Amino acid sequence: MYVIGGRSTQFELSIVQRYDVTTKDWTPSCKLESPRAYSAAARHGNKIYLIGGISNNQPLNSVRSFSPYSDDETWKVEKMMPFARRNFASAVHDNQIFIFGGTGMPKAMVNTESTEVCLKSVQSFLPDFQFWQNHTDMPIEKQFCAAVSFGDRIYVMGGYSNVEGDDLDTELDSMHSYDPVLRAWKAEPPMPTPRANFQAVAIAGRIYAIGGMSGGLQKADVESFDPTTREWRIEPPLNQKRSAFAAECFNGYIYVAGGIVGSSEISMVECFDPYSQRWTVDSSLPTRR
């Protein structure tokens, strides 16, 4: 597993670290050419893609890729996003990398008084063709939401929204699913716990919503959704509450790494077995982020 960039003590990082889940060892990997945080990382084919985010507190539209299986350990330049954005969700589906919402500055709004706005924009990147395309907007603007591909749909949930009448600091419980073929959205059962700045993964036939912010506080709560029955259930909580962390599935387990508790970054890595229903402390990041 790879942990890429992020923030530590309020500064963006360019370091990349690789974790061997068998030996529990961390080793340095190919550094980014510049520090970056609030990006999206996505695995497509034999490459890892890093999309958007911020550097020196400025939003980015750059895209980079790295092949862990190549002898050439450098990040390659990919087709830029149509406009800079950060705080968005991403999911890989049908050979495309989708991005949802976040904050950014669409070209149509350049030269207005606004700087960055909360987005409902949906776009996808086709790496094989170096092409970005627009999709149907989400039903609501949101940032710090989560997205996960399951079956023939992509599920987008939670986050913050700044539409009129809403408080940006109020987390959302809403979930919608997107059909990329029909380009249509459908309302799904809301999460039991409103949350933002969290992570979602799909494993063992379920979608897991993990940690994040709820009620203005960091949480350890975990819930899972069965897309077949369309029902949510409560899962065992994390050992450590956290927000702004990374999560990934590997070899049938969920791994959660780093994040923020209070106002400080942490290094704890946890592992969840969906079958034994148990979280265990697995390791620690070499760098808090």
Coordinates of C-alpha atoms in Angstrom, one line a residue:
M1 CA 0.0 0.0 0.0
Y2 CA 1.1 3.6 -0.7
V3 CA 0.6 6.7 1.4
I4 CA 1.1 9.8 -0.8
G5 CA 1.6 13.4 0.2
G6 CA -0.9 14.9 2.7
R7 CA -0.3 17.4 5.5
S8 CA 1.8 17.4 8.6
T9 CA 2.0 20.3 11.1
Q10 CA 0.0 22.5 8.6
F11 CA 2.4 21.9 5.7
E12 CA 1.8 19.9 2.6
L13 CA 4.1 16.9 2.1
S14 CA 5.8 15.5 -1.0
I15 CA 6.9 12.2 0.6
V16 CA 5.5 8.9 -0.5
Q17 CA 5.8 5.8 1.7
R18 CA 5.1 2.1 0.9
Y19 CA 3.8 -0.4 3.4
D20 CA 4.3 -4.2 3.2
V21 CA 1.3 -5.7 5.0
T22 CA 3.1 -9.0 5.4
T23 CA 6.3 -7.8 7.0
K24 CA 4.7 -4.6 8.5
D25 CA 7.7 -2.6 7.2
W26 CA 7.5 0.9 5.8
T27 CA 9.9 2.1 3.0
P28 CA 10.3 5.4 1.2
S29 CA 9.1 5.5 -2.4
C30 CA 9.1 7.9 -5.3
K31 CA 8.7 11.5 -4.1
L32 CA 6.2 14.0 -5.6
E33 CA 7.8 16.8 -7.6
S34 CA 6.0 19.3 -5.2
P35 CA 4.1 19.0 -1.9
R36 CA 0.4 18.2 -2.2
A37 CA -2.6 17.7 0.0
Y38 CA -6.4 17.3 -0.3
S39 CA -5.8 15.3 -3.5
A40 CA -7.5 12.1 -4.7
A41 CA -5.4 9.0 -5.3
A42 CA -6.8 6.3 -7.6
R43 CA -5.5 2.9 -8.8
H44 CA -6.2 2.2 -12.5
G45 CA -4.5 -0.7 -14.3
N46 CA -0.9 -0.9 -13.1
K47 CA -0.7 2.8 -12.2
I48 CA -1.5 5.0 -9.3
Y49 CA -3.0 8.4 -10.2
L50 CA -2.9 11.5 -8.0
I51 CA -5.4 14.2 -9.0
G52 CA -5.9 17.8 -8.0
G53 CA -5.6 19.1 -4.4
I54 CA -3.6 22.0 -3.1
S55 CA 0.0 23.1 -3.0
N56 CA 1.1 26.1 -1.0
N57 CA -2.7 26.5 -0.3
Q58 CA -3.4 27.0 -4.0
P59 CA -5.9 24.6 -5.8
L60 CA -4.4 22.4 -8.5
N61 CA -5.7 20.9 -11.8
S62 CA -2.6 18.8 -12.3
V63 CA -2.7 15.0 -12.6
R64 CA 0.3 12.7 -12.0
S65 CA 0.8 8.9 -12.3
F66 CA 3.2 6.4 -10.9
S67 CA 3.8 2.8 -11.8
P68 CA 4.9 0.7 -8.8
Y69 CA 5.9 -2.1 -11.2
S70 CA 8.2 0.0 -13.4
D71 CA 12.0 0.5 -12.9
D72 CA 11.4 4.2 -13.7
E73 CA 10.4 5.5 -10.3
T74 CA 9.2 9.0 -11.4
W75 CA 5.8 10.6 -11.4
K76 CA 4.5 11.2 -15.0
V77 CA 2.5 14.1 -16.2
E78 CA -1.1 13.3 -17.3
K79 CA -3.9 15.3 -18.9
M80 CA -4.9 18.1 -16.6
M81 CA -8.4 18.5 -15.1
P82 CA -10.6 21.0 -16.9
F83 CA -10.2 23.3 -13.8
A84 CA -8.5 23.2 -10.4
R85 CA -10.3 21.6 -7.5
R86 CA -9.8 20.1 -4.1
N87 CA -11.8 18.4 -1.3
F88 CA -13.6 16.2 -3.8
A89 CA -14.4 12.5 -3.8
S90 CA -13.1 10.0 -6.4
A91 CA -14.0 6.4 -7.5
V92 CA -12.7 4.2 -10.3
H93 CA -15.4 2.6 -12.4
D94 CA -15.4 1.0 -15.8
N95 CA -11.9 2.1 -16.8
Q96 CA -12.6 5.7 -15.8
I97 CA -11.6 7.8 -12.8
F98 CA -14.6 9.8 -11.5
I99 CA -14.4 12.9 -9.4
F100 CA -17.4 14.4 -7.5
G101 CA -17.9 17.8 -6.0
G102 CA -15.3 19.5 -3.9
T103 CA -14.4 23.2 -4.2
G104 CA -12.9 24.8 -7.2
M105 CA -13.2 27.6 -9.8
P106 CA -14.9 26.5 -13.0
K107 CA -13.8 28.3 -16.1
A108 CA -17.3 29.7 -16.6
M109 CA -16.9 31.6 -13.3
V110 CA -13.5 33.1 -14.0
N111 CA -13.3 36.9 -13.6
T112 CA -16.3 36.9 -11.2
E113 CA -15.9 38.1 -7.7
S114 CA -15.9 34.6 -6.4
T115 CA -12.7 32.6 -5.8
E116 CA -13.6 29.0 -5.0
V117 CA -17.1 27.6 -4.7
C118 CA -18.6 24.4 -3.6
L119 CA -19.4 22.2 -6.6
K120 CA -21.9 19.7 -7.8
S121 CA -19.8 19.0 -10.9
V122 CA -19.0 15.4 -11.9
Q123 CA -16.2 14.6 -14.4
S124 CA -14.3 11.5 -15.4
F125 CA -10.9 10.8 -16.7
L126 CA -10.1 8.1 -19.3
P127 CA -6.4 7.4 -18.8
D128 CA -6.1 5.2 -21.9
F129 CA -7.3 8.2 -24.1
Q130 CA -6.0 11.1 -21.9
F131 CA -9.4 12.6 -22.0
W132 CA -11.7 14.3 -19.5
Q133 CA -15.5 14.4 -19.9
N134 CA -18.4 16.0 -18.0
H135 CA -21.2 14.0 -16.5
T136 CA -24.6 14.8 -14.9
D137 CA -24.2 17.1 -11.9
M138 CA -24.9 15.7 -8.5
P139 CA -28.3 16.7 -6.9
I140 CA -26.5 19.0 -4.4
E141 CA -23.2 20.8 -4.1
K142 CA -20.9 19.1 -1.6
Q143 CA -17.3 18.8 -0.5
F144 CA -15.5 16.4 1.8
C145 CA -17.9 13.7 0.7
A146 CA -17.0 10.0 -0.1
A147 CA -17.5 7.9 -3.2
V148 CA -17.3 4.2 -3.9
S149 CA -18.0 2.0 -6.9
F150 CA -20.2 -1.0 -6.4
G151 CA -21.7 -3.1 -9.2
D152 CA -22.9 -0.9 -12.0
R153 CA -23.3 2.2 -9.9
I154 CA -21.2 4.7 -8.0
Y155 CA -22.4 5.7 -4.5
V156 CA -21.7 9.3 -3.2
M157 CA -22.5 10.1 0.4
G158 CA -22.1 12.6 3.2
G159 CA -20.0 15.7 3.1
Y160 CA -20.7 19.4 3.7
S161 CA -22.8 21.6 1.4
N162 CA -23.1 25.4 1.2
V163 CA -26.4 25.6 -0.7
E164 CA -28.7 28.4 0.5
G165 CA -30.1 27.7 3.9
D166 CA -27.5 25.1 4.9
D167 CA -24.6 25.6 7.3
L168 CA -21.3 24.6 5.9
D169 CA -20.3 23.1 9.2
T170 CA -23.3 20.7 9.3
E171 CA -22.5 17.3 8.0
L172 CA -24.9 15.5 5.5
D173 CA -26.4 12.1 5.9
S174 CA -27.6 11.9 2.3
M175 CA -26.5 9.3 -0.2
H176 CA -27.2 9.1 -4.0
S177 CA -26.1 6.6 -6.5
Y178 CA -25.0 7.4 -10.1
D179 CA -25.5 5.2 -13.2
P180 CA -22.6 6.3 -15.5
V181 CA -24.3 4.7 -18.6
L182 CA -27.7 6.4 -18.2
R183 CA -26.0 9.4 -16.5
A184 CA -28.8 9.4 -14.0
W185 CA -28.8 9.9 -10.2
K186 CA -31.0 8.0 -7.7
A187 CA -31.6 8.8 -4.0
E188 CA -30.5 6.0 -1.7
P189 CA -31.3 5.4 2.1
P190 CA -29.4 8.0 4.1
M191 CA -26.6 7.1 6.4
P192 CA -27.6 6.6 10.1
T193 CA -24.8 9.1 11.1
P194 CA -24.3 12.3 9.1
R195 CA -20.6 12.7 8.4
A196 CA -18.0 14.5 6.4
N197 CA -14.2 14.3 5.8
F198 CA -14.5 10.5 6.1
Q199 CA -13.8 7.5 4.0
A200 CA -15.9 4.8 2.2
V201 CA -14.8 1.5 0.8
A202 CA -16.6 -1.5 -0.7
I203 CA -15.7 -5.0 0.5
A204 CA -17.5 -8.3 1.2
G205 CA -20.7 -7.2 -0.6
R206 CA -21.1 -4.1 1.5
I207 CA -20.2 -0.4 1.5
Y208 CA -18.5 0.9 4.7
A209 CA -18.7 4.5 5.9
I210 CA -15.8 5.0 8.3
G211 CA -15.0 7.7 10.9
G212 CA -14.9 11.4 9.9
M213 CA -16.7 14.4 11.4
S214 CA -20.2 14.4 12.8
G215 CA -21.8 17.0 14.9
G216 CA -18.6 19.0 14.6
L217 CA -16.6 16.2 16.3
Q218 CA -14.3 13.5 15.1
K219 CA -15.9 10.1 15.3
A220 CA -14.9 6.4 15.4
D221 CA -18.3 5.3 14.2
V222 CA -18.5 2.8 11.3
E223 CA -21.6 1.8 9.4
S224 CA -22.1 -0.4 6.4
F225 CA -24.7 -0.5 3.6
D226 CA -26.0 -3.5 1.6
P227 CA -26.9 -2.3 -1.9
T228 CA -29.0 -5.4 -2.5
T229 CA -31.3 -5.0 0.5
R230 CA -30.7 -1.2 0.7
E231 CA -30.3 -1.4 4.4
W232 CA -27.7 0.1 6.8
R233 CA -26.2 -1.6 9.9
I234 CA -23.9 -0.5 12.7
E235 CA -20.4 -1.9 12.6
P236 CA -17.7 -2.1 15.4
P237 CA -16.1 1.4 15.8
L238 CA -12.5 2.3 15.1
N239 CA -10.0 2.0 18.0
Q240 CA -9.2 5.7 17.3
K241 CA -11.6 8.4 16.3
R242 CA -10.3 10.4 13.3
S243 CA -11.0 12.5 10.3
A244 CA -9.1 13.4 7.1
F245 CA -7.5 9.9 6.9
A246 CA -6.8 7.4 4.2
A247 CA -8.5 4.0 3.7
E248 CA -8.0 1.1 1.3
C249 CA -9.0 -2.6 0.9
F250 CA -6.3 -5.2 0.5
N251 CA -6.4 -9.0 0.7
G252 CA -9.9 -9.0 2.2
Y253 CA -9.2 -6.4 4.9
I254 CA -9.8 -2.7 5.4
Y255 CA -6.8 -0.6 6.3
V256 CA -7.2 2.9 7.8
A257 CA -4.1 5.1 8.1
G258 CA -3.3 8.5 9.7
G259 CA -5.7 11.4 9.9
I260 CA -6.5 14.1 12.4
V261 CA -7.6 13.9 16.1
G262 CA -8.5 17.3 17.5
S263 CA -6.1 19.5 15.6
S264 CA -3.2 17.1 15.5
E265 CA -2.1 14.5 12.9
I266 CA -1.8 10.9 14.0
S267 CA 0.2 7.9 12.7
M268 CA -1.9 4.9 13.8
V269 CA -2.8 2.3 11.2
E270 CA -5.8 0.0 11.9
C271 CA -7.0 -3.1 10.1
F272 CA -10.6 -4.4 10.0
D273 CA -11.6 -8.0 9.2
P274 CA -15.2 -7.9 7.8
Y275 CA -15.8 -11.6 8.7
S276 CA -14.5 -11.5 12.3
Q277 CA -15.9 -8.0 12.8
R278 CA -12.8 -6.8 14.5
W279 CA -10.5 -3.8 14.3
T280 CA -6.9 -4.3 15.3
V281 CA -4.0 -1.8 15.5
D282 CA -1.7 -2.8 12.6
S283 CA 1.2 -0.4 12.5
S284 CA 2.2 3.3 12.6
L285 CA 3.0 5.6 9.8
P286 CA 6.7 6.8 9.8
T287 CA 5.3 10.4 9.4
R288 CA 2.2 11.7 11.1
R289 CA -0.2 12.9 8.4

